[in-house]
Structures are given as C-alpha cells and as structure tokens.
Short mmCIF file of C-alpha atoms and ligand atoms in Angstrom, two decimals:
data_model
loop_
_atom_site.label_atom_id
_atom_site.label_comp_id
_atom_site.label_asym_id
_atom_site.label_seq_id
_atom_site.Cartn_x
_atom_site.Cartn_y
_atom_site.Cartn_z
CA UNK A 62 14.44 -3.95 -8.13
CA UNK A 63 13.20 -0.86 -6.68
CA UNK A 64 13.53 2.97 -7.49
CA UNK A 65 13.37 5.88 -5.46
CA UNK A 66 11.17 6.29 -2.49
CA UNK A 67 8.72 9.24 -2.53
CA UNK A 68 10.89 10.92 -0.13
CA UNK A 69 14.07 10.69 -2.17
CA UNK A 70 12.28 12.13 -5.01
CA UNK A 71 10.89 15.04 -3.11
CA UNK A 72 14.09 16.16 -1.84
CA UNK A 73 15.76 15.57 -5.15
CA UNK A 74 13.15 17.66 -6.94
CA UNK A 75 13.55 20.43 -4.32
CA UNK A 76 17.16 20.62 -4.69
CA UNK A 77 17.47 20.41 -8.24
CA UNK A 78 14.67 23.01 -8.94
CA UNK A 79 16.59 25.65 -7.29
CA UNK A 80 19.68 25.06 -9.14
CA UNK A 81 18.15 24.52 -12.49
CA UNK A 82 16.47 27.80 -12.07
CA UNK A 83 19.80 29.41 -11.30
CA UNK A 84 21.08 27.86 -14.59
CA UNK A 85 18.04 29.16 -16.16
CA UNK A 86 15.87 26.21 -16.50
CA UNK A 87 12.20 26.31 -15.32
CA UNK A 88 11.28 22.64 -14.73
CA UNK A 89 7.84 21.64 -14.91
CA UNK A 90 8.34 19.05 -12.25
CA UNK A 91 6.39 19.30 -9.13
CA UNK A 92 7.04 16.57 -6.48
CA UNK A 93 3.50 15.58 -5.61
CA UNK A 94 2.11 15.49 -9.28
CA UNK A 95 0.87 11.95 -10.70
CA UNK A 96 2.82 11.55 -13.65
CA UNK A 97 2.07 9.23 -16.69
CA UNK A 98 4.75 6.62 -17.00
CA UNK A 99 6.41 5.45 -20.16
CA UNK A 100 7.38 1.81 -19.63
CA UNK A 101 10.07 0.13 -21.60
CA UNK A 102 11.62 -3.40 -21.56
CA UNK A 103 15.07 -3.94 -22.56
CA UNK A 104 16.96 -7.22 -22.80
CA UNK A 105 20.68 -6.98 -23.00
CA UNK A 106 21.90 -10.27 -24.71
CA UNK A 107 23.78 -11.73 -27.72
CA UNK A 108 22.53 -10.60 -31.05
CA UNK A 109 23.05 -11.07 -34.65
CA UNK A 110 22.99 -7.78 -36.47
CA UNK A 111 22.82 -7.51 -40.25
CA UNK A 112 24.99 -4.46 -40.86
CA UNK A 113 24.85 -4.97 -44.73
CA UNK A 114 23.49 -7.60 -47.05
CA UNK A 115 25.41 -10.60 -46.25
CA UNK A 116 27.44 -9.15 -43.54
CA UNK A 117 26.32 -10.16 -39.95
CA UNK A 118 27.86 -9.03 -36.82
CA UNK A 119 27.60 -11.35 -33.78
CA UNK A 120 27.63 -9.06 -30.83
CA UNK A 121 25.65 -7.92 -27.76
CA UNK A 122 22.70 -5.53 -28.05
CA UNK A 123 19.47 -4.46 -26.60
CA UNK A 124 16.43 -6.27 -27.81
CA UNK A 125 18.45 -7.65 -30.54
CA UNK A 126 19.05 -4.39 -32.41
CA UNK A 127 21.79 -2.00 -32.93
CA UNK A 128 21.24 0.93 -31.69
CA UNK A 129 18.84 -0.21 -29.18
CA UNK A 130 14.99 0.92 -29.42
CA UNK A 131 14.25 4.51 -29.00
CA UNK A 132 13.14 5.54 -25.58
CA UNK A 133 10.88 8.31 -25.90
CA UNK A 134 8.59 10.43 -23.35
CA UNK A 135 7.29 13.92 -22.91
CA UNK A 136 8.43 16.38 -20.64
CA UNK A 137 6.30 15.95 -17.27
CA UNK A 138 6.26 12.26 -17.80
CA UNK A 139 8.15 9.39 -15.98
CA UNK A 140 10.28 7.08 -17.76
CA UNK A 141 10.60 3.36 -16.49
CA UNK A 142 12.89 0.80 -17.98
CA UNK A 143 13.03 -2.62 -17.04
CA UNK A 144 16.49 -4.20 -17.82
CA UNK A 145 17.00 -7.77 -18.05
CA UNK A 146 20.49 -8.96 -18.39
CA UNK A 147 20.86 -11.97 -20.62
CA UNK A 148 24.57 -11.44 -21.08
CA UNK A 149 27.22 -13.43 -19.37
CA UNK A 150 28.77 -10.67 -17.71
CA UNK A 151 27.21 -8.03 -15.50
CA UNK A 152 25.89 -4.77 -16.91
CA UNK A 153 24.38 -1.40 -16.04
CA UNK A 154 22.70 1.38 -18.23
CA UNK A 155 23.57 5.03 -18.13
CA UNK A 156 21.17 7.65 -19.43
CA UNK A 157 23.83 9.99 -20.86
CA UNK A 158 23.00 13.80 -20.18
CA UNK A 159 19.64 13.15 -18.58
CA UNK A 160 19.55 15.07 -15.17
CA UNK A 161 18.23 12.33 -12.92
CA UNK A 162 18.67 11.24 -9.25
CA UNK A 163 22.07 9.63 -8.53
CA UNK A 164 20.60 6.21 -7.82
CA UNK A 165 19.37 5.91 -11.42
CA UNK A 166 22.70 6.89 -12.92
CA UNK A 167 24.00 3.40 -13.72
CA UNK A 168 27.42 3.47 -12.30
CA UNK A 169 28.40 -0.14 -11.43
CA UNK A 170 29.99 -0.19 -7.95
CA UNK A 171 28.99 3.37 -7.24
CA UNK A 172 25.27 4.09 -7.51
CA UNK A 173 24.20 0.54 -7.82
CA UNK A 174 25.49 -3.11 -7.85
CA UNK A 175 26.34 -4.38 -11.32
CA UNK A 176 23.41 -6.32 -12.63
CA UNK A 177 24.40 -10.03 -12.64
CA UNK A 178 23.61 -12.18 -15.49
CA UNK A 179 20.11 -13.50 -15.29
CA UNK A 180 19.11 -10.46 -13.12
CA UNK A 181 16.64 -7.61 -13.72
CA UNK A 182 16.76 -3.95 -12.58
CA UNK A 183 14.24 -1.31 -12.85
CA UNK A 184 15.38 2.27 -13.82
CA UNK A 185 12.93 5.02 -13.10
CA UNK A 186 13.13 8.72 -13.37
CA UNK A 187 11.18 11.78 -14.17
CA UNK A 188 11.43 13.28 -17.82
CA UNK A 189 11.96 17.09 -16.91
CA UNK A 190 14.53 18.67 -19.50
CA UNK A 191 13.62 17.94 -22.99
CA UNK A 192 16.21 17.08 -25.38
CA UNK A 193 18.03 14.48 -27.50
CA UNK A 194 19.83 12.08 -25.27
CA UNK A 195 21.32 8.58 -25.49
CA UNK A 196 21.74 5.53 -23.24
CA UNK A 197 24.51 3.05 -23.08
CA UNK A 198 26.04 0.36 -20.93
CA UNK A 199 28.34 1.88 -18.39
CA UNK A 200 30.40 -1.55 -17.75
CA UNK A 201 33.86 -1.66 -19.49
CA UNK A 202 33.97 -1.55 -22.98
CA UNK A 203 30.21 -2.96 -23.59
CA UNK A 204 29.11 0.34 -25.30
CA UNK A 205 31.49 -0.56 -28.32
CA UNK A 206 29.75 -3.89 -28.60
CA UNK A 207 26.57 -2.27 -29.39
CA UNK A 208 25.04 -1.78 -25.98
CA UNK A 209 23.44 1.74 -26.82
CA UNK A 210 20.64 3.59 -28.06
CA UNK A 211 18.79 6.88 -28.45
CA UNK A 212 16.53 8.66 -25.88
CA UNK A 213 14.28 11.62 -26.48
CA UNK A 214 12.40 13.83 -24.17
CA UNK A 215 10.03 15.84 -26.05
CA UNK A 216 8.89 19.44 -24.80
CA UNK A 217 5.36 19.53 -23.23
CA UNK A 218 4.46 22.16 -25.79
CA UNK A 219 5.45 22.36 -29.58
CA UNK A 220 8.64 23.83 -30.55
CA UNK A 221 7.50 24.32 -34.33
CA UNK A 222 11.15 23.88 -35.66
CA UNK A 223 10.35 21.25 -38.22
CA UNK A 224 7.82 19.16 -40.10
CA UNK A 225 9.04 15.90 -39.32
CA UNK A 226 12.21 14.31 -37.93
CA UNK A 227 14.85 11.59 -38.62
CA UNK A 228 17.53 9.95 -36.37
CA UNK A 229 20.98 9.78 -37.28
CA UNK A 230 22.75 7.46 -34.88
CA UNK A 231 26.56 7.38 -35.53
CA UNK A 232 28.75 4.48 -34.54
CA UNK A 233 32.17 2.98 -35.33
CA UNK A 234 31.98 -0.64 -35.98
CA UNK A 235 34.15 -3.02 -34.23
CA UNK A 236 33.49 -6.62 -35.39
CA UNK A 237 35.88 -8.06 -32.85
CA UNK A 238 36.11 -8.23 -29.21
CA UNK A 239 36.77 -4.65 -27.65
CA UNK A 240 38.76 -6.09 -24.85
CA UNK A 241 41.29 -7.58 -27.18
CA UNK A 242 41.43 -4.16 -28.87
CA UNK A 243 42.26 -2.49 -25.53
CA UNK A 244 44.85 -4.90 -24.73
CA UNK A 245 46.56 -4.39 -28.18
CA UNK A 246 46.44 -0.49 -27.64
CA UNK A 247 48.06 -0.93 -24.26
CA UNK A 248 50.61 -3.33 -25.38
CA UNK A 249 52.04 -0.59 -27.89
CA UNK A 250 52.87 1.69 -25.24
CA UNK A 251 55.80 0.62 -23.25
CA UNK A 252 57.06 2.09 -19.93
CA UNK A 253 60.05 4.50 -20.25
CA UNK A 254 59.25 5.63 -23.85
CA UNK A 255 57.12 8.42 -23.22
CA UNK A 256 54.27 5.92 -22.99
CA UNK A 257 50.94 7.04 -24.36
CA UNK A 258 52.19 10.47 -25.47
CA UNK A 259 53.80 8.90 -28.47
CA UNK A 260 52.09 5.41 -28.73
CA UNK A 261 48.70 6.63 -27.81
CA UNK A 262 48.93 10.04 -29.05
CA UNK A 263 49.46 9.54 -32.84
CA UNK A 264 46.37 7.42 -33.51
CA UNK A 265 42.90 8.57 -33.45
CA UNK A 266 41.74 7.58 -36.67
CA UNK A 267 44.40 9.54 -38.69
CA UNK A 268 45.09 7.89 -41.93
CA UNK A 269 48.54 5.99 -41.64
CA UNK A 270 48.32 5.77 -37.83
CA UNK A 271 49.65 2.66 -36.38
CA UNK A 272 46.46 0.21 -36.11
CA UNK A 273 47.39 -0.66 -32.54
CA UNK A 274 46.63 2.86 -31.39
CA UNK A 275 42.94 2.65 -32.22
CA UNK A 276 40.54 -0.44 -32.34
CA UNK A 277 40.44 -2.21 -35.70
CA UNK A 278 37.06 -0.76 -36.89
CA UNK A 279 35.76 -2.24 -40.03
CA UNK A 280 33.77 1.01 -40.97
CA UNK A 281 31.10 3.40 -39.67
CA UNK A 282 27.36 2.45 -38.88
CA UNK A 283 24.41 4.97 -39.30
CA UNK A 284 21.41 3.56 -37.48
CA UNK A 285 23.17 0.21 -37.22
CA UNK A 286 23.81 -0.23 -41.04
CA UNK A 287 27.00 0.09 -42.71
CA UNK A 288 27.53 3.68 -44.22
CA UNK A 289 27.87 2.16 -47.56
CA UNK A 290 24.64 0.16 -47.35
CA UNK A 291 22.04 2.63 -46.40
CA UNK A 292 18.61 3.08 -47.85
CA UNK A 293 17.77 6.50 -49.44
CA UNK A 294 15.70 9.10 -47.22
CA UNK A 295 12.93 10.32 -49.58
CA UNK A 296 12.10 14.07 -48.96
CA UNK A 297 9.69 16.59 -50.35
CA UNK A 298 10.27 20.05 -51.46
CA UNK A 299 9.48 22.74 -48.94
CA UNK A 300 9.50 20.51 -45.91
CA UNK A 301 11.59 21.15 -42.86
CA UNK A 302 13.32 17.92 -41.56
CA UNK A 303 14.95 17.76 -38.31
CA UNK A 304 17.65 15.36 -37.87
CA UNK A 305 18.69 14.29 -34.25
CA UNK A 306 22.28 13.42 -34.66
CA UNK A 307 23.86 11.22 -31.76
CA UNK A 308 27.32 10.21 -31.88
CA UNK A 309 27.39 6.85 -29.97
CA UNK A 310 30.87 5.95 -31.28
CA UNK A 311 33.33 4.58 -28.86
CA UNK A 312 36.42 6.14 -30.37
CA UNK A 313 35.48 8.39 -33.70
CA UNK A 314 34.79 12.05 -33.78
CA UNK A 315 32.53 12.51 -37.00
CA UNK A 316 32.15 15.16 -39.32
CA UNK A 317 28.52 15.56 -40.76
CA UNK A 318 27.34 17.34 -43.98
CA UNK A 319 24.77 17.25 -46.57
CA UNK A 320 25.48 18.20 -50.15
CA UNK A 321 23.35 20.91 -51.77
CA UNK A 322 22.10 22.11 -48.46
CA UNK A 323 22.93 24.14 -45.07
CA UNK A 324 22.42 22.53 -41.73
CA UNK A 325 20.56 24.71 -39.29
CA UNK A 326 21.88 23.85 -35.82
CA UNK A 327 19.03 24.20 -33.32
CA UNK A 328 19.96 22.03 -30.34
CA UNK A 329 23.36 21.07 -28.89
CA UNK A 330 23.12 18.11 -26.58
CA UNK A 331 19.49 18.49 -26.59
CA UNK A 332 19.58 22.28 -25.35
CA UNK A 333 18.10 24.74 -27.66
CA UNK A 334 20.50 27.02 -29.23
CA UNK A 335 20.04 30.35 -31.19
CA UNK A 336 19.72 28.73 -34.92
CA UNK A 337 23.09 28.81 -36.92
CA UNK A 338 23.66 27.80 -40.45
CA UNK A 339 26.64 25.57 -41.35
CA UNK A 340 27.98 23.51 -44.12
CA UNK A 341 29.34 20.69 -41.63
CA UNK A 342 29.65 20.02 -38.07
CA UNK A 343 31.89 18.04 -35.98
CA UNK A 344 30.51 15.72 -33.26
CA UNK A 345 32.51 14.20 -30.51
CA UNK A 346 31.59 10.88 -28.90
CA UNK A 347 28.68 11.57 -26.55
CA UNK A 348 27.65 14.75 -28.25
CA UNK A 349 24.26 15.27 -29.88
CA UNK A 350 23.18 17.98 -32.22
CA UNK A 351 19.73 18.63 -33.61
CA UNK A 352 19.79 20.15 -37.02
CA UNK A 353 16.85 21.31 -39.21
CA UNK A 354 17.30 21.12 -42.99
CA UNK A 355 15.00 23.10 -45.22
CA UNK A 356 14.35 20.90 -48.32
CA UNK A 357 14.45 23.42 -51.16
CA UNK A 358 17.02 22.10 -53.68
CA UNK A 359 15.34 19.42 -55.66
CA UNK A 360 17.54 16.79 -56.77
CA UNK A 361 19.57 13.67 -55.42
CA UNK A 362 22.00 14.46 -52.65
CA UNK A 363 23.97 12.78 -50.02
CA UNK A 364 24.05 12.96 -46.22
CA UNK A 365 27.70 12.46 -45.38
CA UNK A 366 29.51 11.42 -42.16
CA UNK A 367 32.65 9.64 -40.95
CA UNK A 368 35.86 10.23 -39.11
CA UNK A 369 36.89 13.97 -39.02
CA UNK A 370 40.34 12.75 -39.76
CA UNK A 371 39.58 10.79 -42.83
CA UNK A 372 39.30 12.00 -46.42
CA UNK A 373 36.68 9.51 -47.16
CA UNK A 374 33.30 10.03 -45.48
CA UNK A 375 32.55 6.36 -44.80
CA UNK A 376 28.71 7.00 -44.19
CA UNK A 377 26.74 8.13 -47.34
CA UNK A 378 23.01 8.26 -46.94
CA UNK A 379 21.22 9.33 -50.19
CA UNK A 380 18.64 11.92 -49.83
CA UNK A 381 16.28 12.20 -52.71
CA UNK A 382 13.49 14.51 -53.66
CA UNK A 383 10.23 12.77 -54.67
CA UNK A 384 10.50 11.13 -58.13
CA UNK A 385 14.18 11.35 -58.38
CA UNK A 386 16.71 8.45 -58.37
CA UNK A 387 19.82 8.33 -55.96
CA UNK A 388 22.94 9.71 -57.63
CA UNK A 389 24.70 6.93 -59.60
CA UNK A 390 28.17 7.97 -58.76
CA UNK A 391 28.72 7.28 -55.08
CA UNK A 392 30.84 9.93 -53.34
CA UNK A 393 34.20 8.80 -52.49
CA UNK A 394 35.72 11.92 -50.93
CA UNK A 395 34.25 14.75 -49.09
CA UNK A 396 33.16 17.26 -51.58
CA UNK A 397 35.17 20.58 -51.68
CA UNK A 398 31.99 22.51 -51.21
CA UNK A 399 31.50 20.73 -47.87
CA UNK A 400 35.21 20.38 -46.94
CA UNK A 401 35.90 24.03 -47.40
CA UNK A 402 32.56 25.28 -46.16
CA UNK A 403 31.75 26.68 -42.89
CA UNK A 404 31.86 24.38 -40.04
CA UNK A 405 30.22 24.79 -36.65
CA UNK A 406 32.20 26.15 -33.81
CA UNK A 407 31.28 26.27 -30.05
CA UNK A 408 31.81 30.03 -30.57
CA UNK A 409 28.99 30.35 -32.78
CA UNK A 410 26.64 28.87 -30.49
CA UNK A 411 24.60 30.70 -27.86
CA UNK A 412 21.46 29.59 -25.85
CA UNK A 413 18.24 30.09 -27.47
CA UNK A 414 17.05 32.30 -24.49
CA UNK A 415 20.31 34.24 -24.45
CA UNK A 416 21.14 33.16 -20.92
CA UNK A 417 24.23 34.05 -19.55
CA UNK A 418 26.36 36.10 -17.06
CA UNK A 419 29.67 36.63 -15.43
CA UNK A 420 31.73 33.80 -14.27
CA UNK A 421 31.68 33.32 -10.53
CA UNK A 422 32.71 29.70 -10.21
CA UNK A 423 35.42 28.14 -8.19
CA UNK A 424 38.05 27.76 -10.74
CA UNK A 425 39.58 24.30 -11.17
CA UNK A 426 42.04 23.33 -13.95
CA UNK A 427 41.76 19.72 -15.52
CA UNK A 428 44.83 19.08 -17.59
CA UNK A 429 44.31 16.30 -19.86
CA UNK A 430 47.42 14.26 -20.77
CA UNK A 431 49.00 10.84 -21.81
CA UNK A 432 50.51 9.28 -19.03
CA UNK A 433 53.19 6.42 -18.92
CA UNK A 434 52.09 2.68 -19.53
CA UNK A 435 49.32 3.72 -21.97
CA UNK A 436 47.35 5.66 -19.37
CA UNK A 437 45.37 8.56 -19.98
CA UNK A 438 45.34 11.12 -17.02
CA UNK A 439 43.46 14.04 -15.62
CA UNK A 440 45.76 16.32 -13.67
CA UNK A 441 48.29 13.36 -13.83
CA UNK A 442 46.18 10.76 -12.29
CA UNK A 443 44.56 7.83 -13.95
CA UNK A 444 41.41 6.21 -12.63
CA UNK A 445 41.00 4.28 -10.54
CA UNK A 446 44.04 5.68 -8.81
CA UNK A 447 42.74 9.13 -8.84
CA UNK A 448 41.23 11.48 -6.14
CA UNK A 449 37.57 12.26 -6.32
CA UNK A 450 36.85 15.86 -7.12
CA UNK A 451 34.55 17.17 -4.30
CA UNK A 452 31.75 19.81 -4.36
CA UNK A 453 29.35 21.28 -2.03
CA UNK A 454 25.63 21.14 -3.07
CA UNK A 455 24.80 24.34 -4.65
CA UNK A 456 28.44 25.32 -5.39
CA UNK A 457 29.27 26.99 -8.54
CA UNK A 458 32.46 25.70 -10.37
CA UNK A 459 34.62 26.70 -13.33
CA UNK A 460 36.33 23.73 -15.04
CA UNK A 461 39.10 24.72 -17.30
CA UNK A 462 39.99 21.90 -19.67
CA UNK A 463 43.61 21.95 -20.90
CA UNK A 464 44.59 19.39 -23.46
CA UNK A 465 48.26 18.74 -23.35
CA UNK A 466 48.02 15.50 -25.55
CA UNK A 467 47.75 14.96 -29.25
CA UNK A 468 44.35 13.45 -29.30
CA UNK A 469 40.70 14.99 -28.88
CA UNK A 470 38.88 14.36 -25.62
CA UNK A 471 35.20 14.80 -25.53
CA UNK A 472 34.85 15.51 -21.69
CA UNK A 473 31.30 14.44 -20.18
CA UNK A 474 30.02 15.42 -16.86
CA UNK A 475 27.19 13.13 -15.26
CA UNK A 476 24.05 14.49 -13.62
CA UNK A 477 24.64 18.14 -14.59
CA UNK A 478 24.63 20.45 -17.51
CA UNK A 479 27.38 23.03 -17.81
CA UNK A 480 27.46 26.11 -19.72
CA UNK A 481 30.55 27.01 -21.95
CA UNK A 482 32.39 30.19 -21.18
CA UNK A 483 33.27 32.53 -24.03
CA UNK A 484 37.07 32.62 -23.28
CA UNK A 485 37.56 36.07 -25.12
CA UNK A 486 35.04 37.76 -22.89
CA UNK A 487 35.23 35.64 -19.90
CA UNK A 488 31.38 35.49 -19.88
CA UNK A 489 29.32 32.40 -19.24
CA UNK A 490 27.42 32.82 -22.48
CA UNK A 491 28.19 29.86 -24.61
CA UNK A 492 25.91 26.57 -25.28
CA UNK A 493 24.57 24.50 -22.20
CA UNK A 494 25.86 20.95 -22.80
CA UNK A 495 26.93 17.90 -20.90
CA UNK A 496 29.89 16.87 -23.41
CA UNK A 497 32.54 19.18 -24.67
CA UNK A 498 35.01 18.28 -27.30
CA UNK A 499 38.64 19.42 -26.14
CA UNK A 500 40.93 19.90 -29.21
CA UNK A 501 44.29 18.49 -29.17
CA UNK A 502 47.91 20.29 -28.61
CA UNK A 503 47.02 23.01 -26.09
CA UNK A 504 43.12 23.01 -26.79
CA UNK A 505 41.17 24.91 -24.05
CA UNK A 506 37.42 24.92 -22.87
CA UNK A 507 36.12 26.60 -19.94
CA UNK A 508 32.81 25.55 -18.52
CA UNK A 509 30.65 26.68 -15.57
CA UNK A 510 28.27 24.49 -13.78
CA UNK A 511 26.19 24.31 -10.46
CA UNK A 512 26.64 21.23 -8.47
CA UNK A 513 22.95 20.91 -7.90
CA UNK A 514 22.54 17.27 -7.72
CA UNK A 515 23.75 15.28 -4.78
CA UNK A 516 25.55 12.02 -5.29
CA UNK A 517 28.39 10.25 -6.76
CA UNK A 518 28.92 11.11 -10.34
CA UNK A 519 31.76 10.83 -12.99
CA UNK A 520 33.65 13.28 -15.18
CA UNK A 521 35.48 11.38 -18.03
CA UNK A 522 36.54 11.35 -21.71
CA UNK A 523 33.89 9.63 -23.81
CA UNK A 524 36.40 7.85 -25.84
CA UNK A 525 35.64 4.64 -24.32
CA UNK A 526 39.25 3.56 -24.64
CA UNK A 527 40.67 6.76 -22.93
CA UNK A 528 38.09 6.20 -20.22
CA UNK A 529 39.19 2.54 -19.60
CA UNK A 530 42.76 3.74 -19.53
CA UNK A 531 42.35 6.15 -16.86
CA UNK A 532 40.85 9.54 -18.11
CA UNK A 533 37.94 9.77 -15.57
CA UNK A 534 37.41 11.15 -12.09
CA UNK A 535 34.75 10.62 -9.48
CA UNK A 536 32.60 13.68 -8.93
CA UNK A 537 31.12 13.77 -5.39
CA UNK A 538 28.40 16.33 -4.59
CA UNK A 539 27.38 16.48 -1.08
CU1 C2O B 14 27.73 8.56 -21.77
CU2 C2O B 14 29.87 8.16 -18.29
O1 C2O B 14 28.86 8.22 -20.09
CU1 CU B 15 40.06 11.22 -24.50
#
C-alpha cells in the first residue's frame, strides 16, 4: 500500500537530477519541497462501453470508461493514484513515458507484486517533466481490452502554443478476447517453416493479410467511440487548437491528417520540438504527438486517422467552423491532398532548445527479428528466455535498432528518455522520445540515452502481441 520513503525519494531525485541536466533537462524538483498532491482513484473492472449507437462492448476498463479518466497535474506537483482491482485477474498500471522511481513503474513480478483481485495499490510519483503521456495495464494483453488512459503533466509556466486543446486518443477495437487472438496468431506459425518470418511477418493490418496474423479488430476508436460515429468538433476561425494525439492501440500504427489544414507538430512524446508543418503524421503504438492547428480555413472538414496500411481512414471526426454543417458525404478513402502531402519524419524533428552533441555512448546493436514458433526476438532471444541488458548508473549508451523483419516495431524504453541520432551526421540532435518506430525491412534507428534512473526496467516493442511473443528485454541500471 505504500509509496517511496522520503529517503528513496531524496536519493532518486539527486541521481536523476544530475543526469537529466546532462540530457538537457532542468527539473524543478527539489527533494525537500512540500508538493501539492493530485489524487485520483481508478477502479479496474468489467465495463459496458457504448462505442457507437446500439453497439456495446463488454470489456474491462478504468472507472467504466475507455479510455480511462484523464490523469493531470502541473510540473512540481505530486500524482497519487489509488488503484482498486475489481477484475478477476491480477493487474498493474504502467505510467508510460513518465520518468519516475522504479518502484512505481508497474511491472508485475519485477517492480511490484501484481495487484490481486479485490486489492488496492497506491502509486505515487512527482510530476517533473511536462508532457503528454499515457497509462496502461502492464499485465498480459489487458491493454487491448481497454485498460488504458491519458496522462498529462502541464508545465509550471505557460507555453502559449494554443488557445485550447483537444484530446485524440487512438485505439484499435477488439470486441473479442485478446488471449484468444494471441493463441490464433501463434497457431499460424508452425515450427520449421521459418516461423514468424512468414506467418507473423506479412500481417500488420495490410489489406489482404491473413486474419490470423493480427487480432480480428472490428474498427478503430477515437476517445472510445467508433471512428465512424464521432461527434463534430466545433471550432472558431482564428483560434489555435492543440491536439494531444496518443496512440493507445495494441497493434495499429496510425496515420493522422486534417483536410484543409496543416498540422504544426510541437511535441514528440510530450517533449517540445521546433515546430514543423506537415499534412499527415504517422504515430506508432505508445507514441504521442502534440499538434497545433491554426483554424483559418472556414468550412466543414474532417480529422482522419486509421491504420497506415489501409486505404480507408477508419476514423473520421468532423471539424466544423461555427455555423457550418458537417460535410454530407463521408470520406471513404484518404484524400489525395493528404495521401500525397508532406508527412512527418523523425529527420524533420529537432528539440525546441536545439540541444544536441556528438555521440559518445557505448554502442549496443539491437536486431529485431521474427524467430521460430511465432516468437519475436531481440538479438535472437525471446523474452523471458532472454538476457537482461545491464548498465552502470550514469552510463551513456547508444542503441542501434536494426529491423530485419517485415513488420514495424515501436520500441519503448521504460524510466528514461532517449534522443534520436541523426544517422547522416552521427550527431545526437534528433527529438527526445521514449518510443521510436523502427520501419520494417532493414529499418534503422539510433538513439542515445543516459542510464540515470536505477532499477529494473523494460525495453520492448509496444505492439502488445509482439511483446507477448518475446520482443522484450529487462534493462538493469545499477
Ligand atoms: Cu507503454 Cu512497457 O509500456
Ligand atoms: Cu513489434
């Protein structure tokens, strides 16, 4: 039931402050300060979710809603979440992207005992680094049932980037049991046939792919509603609307665009970037982008999202200027103006403050592949039969992700941020993130990070099924 002792907190803050400064952060945190506490109560339990008129999804959720309630605090405050488990299996919550003490990271059997049915656990951590985050169960495939929600840490001072904000929480909707979906996916890949390379390698939402290579999704959800049953967003000419986009999907990489407008990307994984204008962006599972849209094109438009591999967006949210009616003809395919417009690339992103420097980290190559028997591997090993990656506190590391498979892998590191390396110059000058999408078929991404947060963490693909099938490593910082 307890959180950190004052002593744990003090030593964590001391350690993390040094390294955060090394990465360029200047945390407000002071160990002895008395922080205001934001307290939330979450009950994980069975729920009936109306995803569209007449369509009810019997599933598991926090406080009976998908996504769960917004957890929000201001930098310098403390977040306390009392989680009650009303499920019939154990659970935990992971605070995705938030740098926090290891004991609060929500890893069952690693940082805490799983919370048994009927039990309560209190998570408590300081809100130090502002940004858009999310939270989700870290037990099995519970995330794909709807045990997930948004978390925002507001900066202590104004950012002044927008007049108001809107949340776009993306999800893929699996009306059936995810454990059955996993079993079906594993049954497709038989030993001796190259295993997952062919069986698991051809799916990923591509039209025509064998249905057993991906869960049988019935559609996509935006803020818990089917993408075809969304209420219009009313806007006013001249305003700047910030949209916090969170991809909470278990297995779907989304494309996002708004007809008639540019998207100005201002934050990647919650961290500020030099603003860049694009027509669309691609967002992997676990990634977040904040965009600002200047509303200066009066009319009725559509905010579109959906699998990056599909011709049909799946999510169509009407955006209408005051007095207008939503467009009568619903969009059925991605409009050419967006499909052929400028799309966001990591190479186009740099930190807002221009931070960067030469790469000096210990090089570690992480090869992502399909193994046999449906497994997904990092350097040939499938978790849990995989060696932990060990680092010394304060060590600087360069991860070289190399994707030898035919599917995308959004790789997520717990407890730390990393900064992308510009592979053309070799400099650590890209965006600061915690999840990075590694493209299929020889896709390569290099990132650098400082192991500044002691404990037992995880590095894994945020495709929930790849993770379950082994694409994960324990990361030990000591
Ligand atoms: Cu959001 Cu271990 O992940
Ligand atoms: Cu993956």
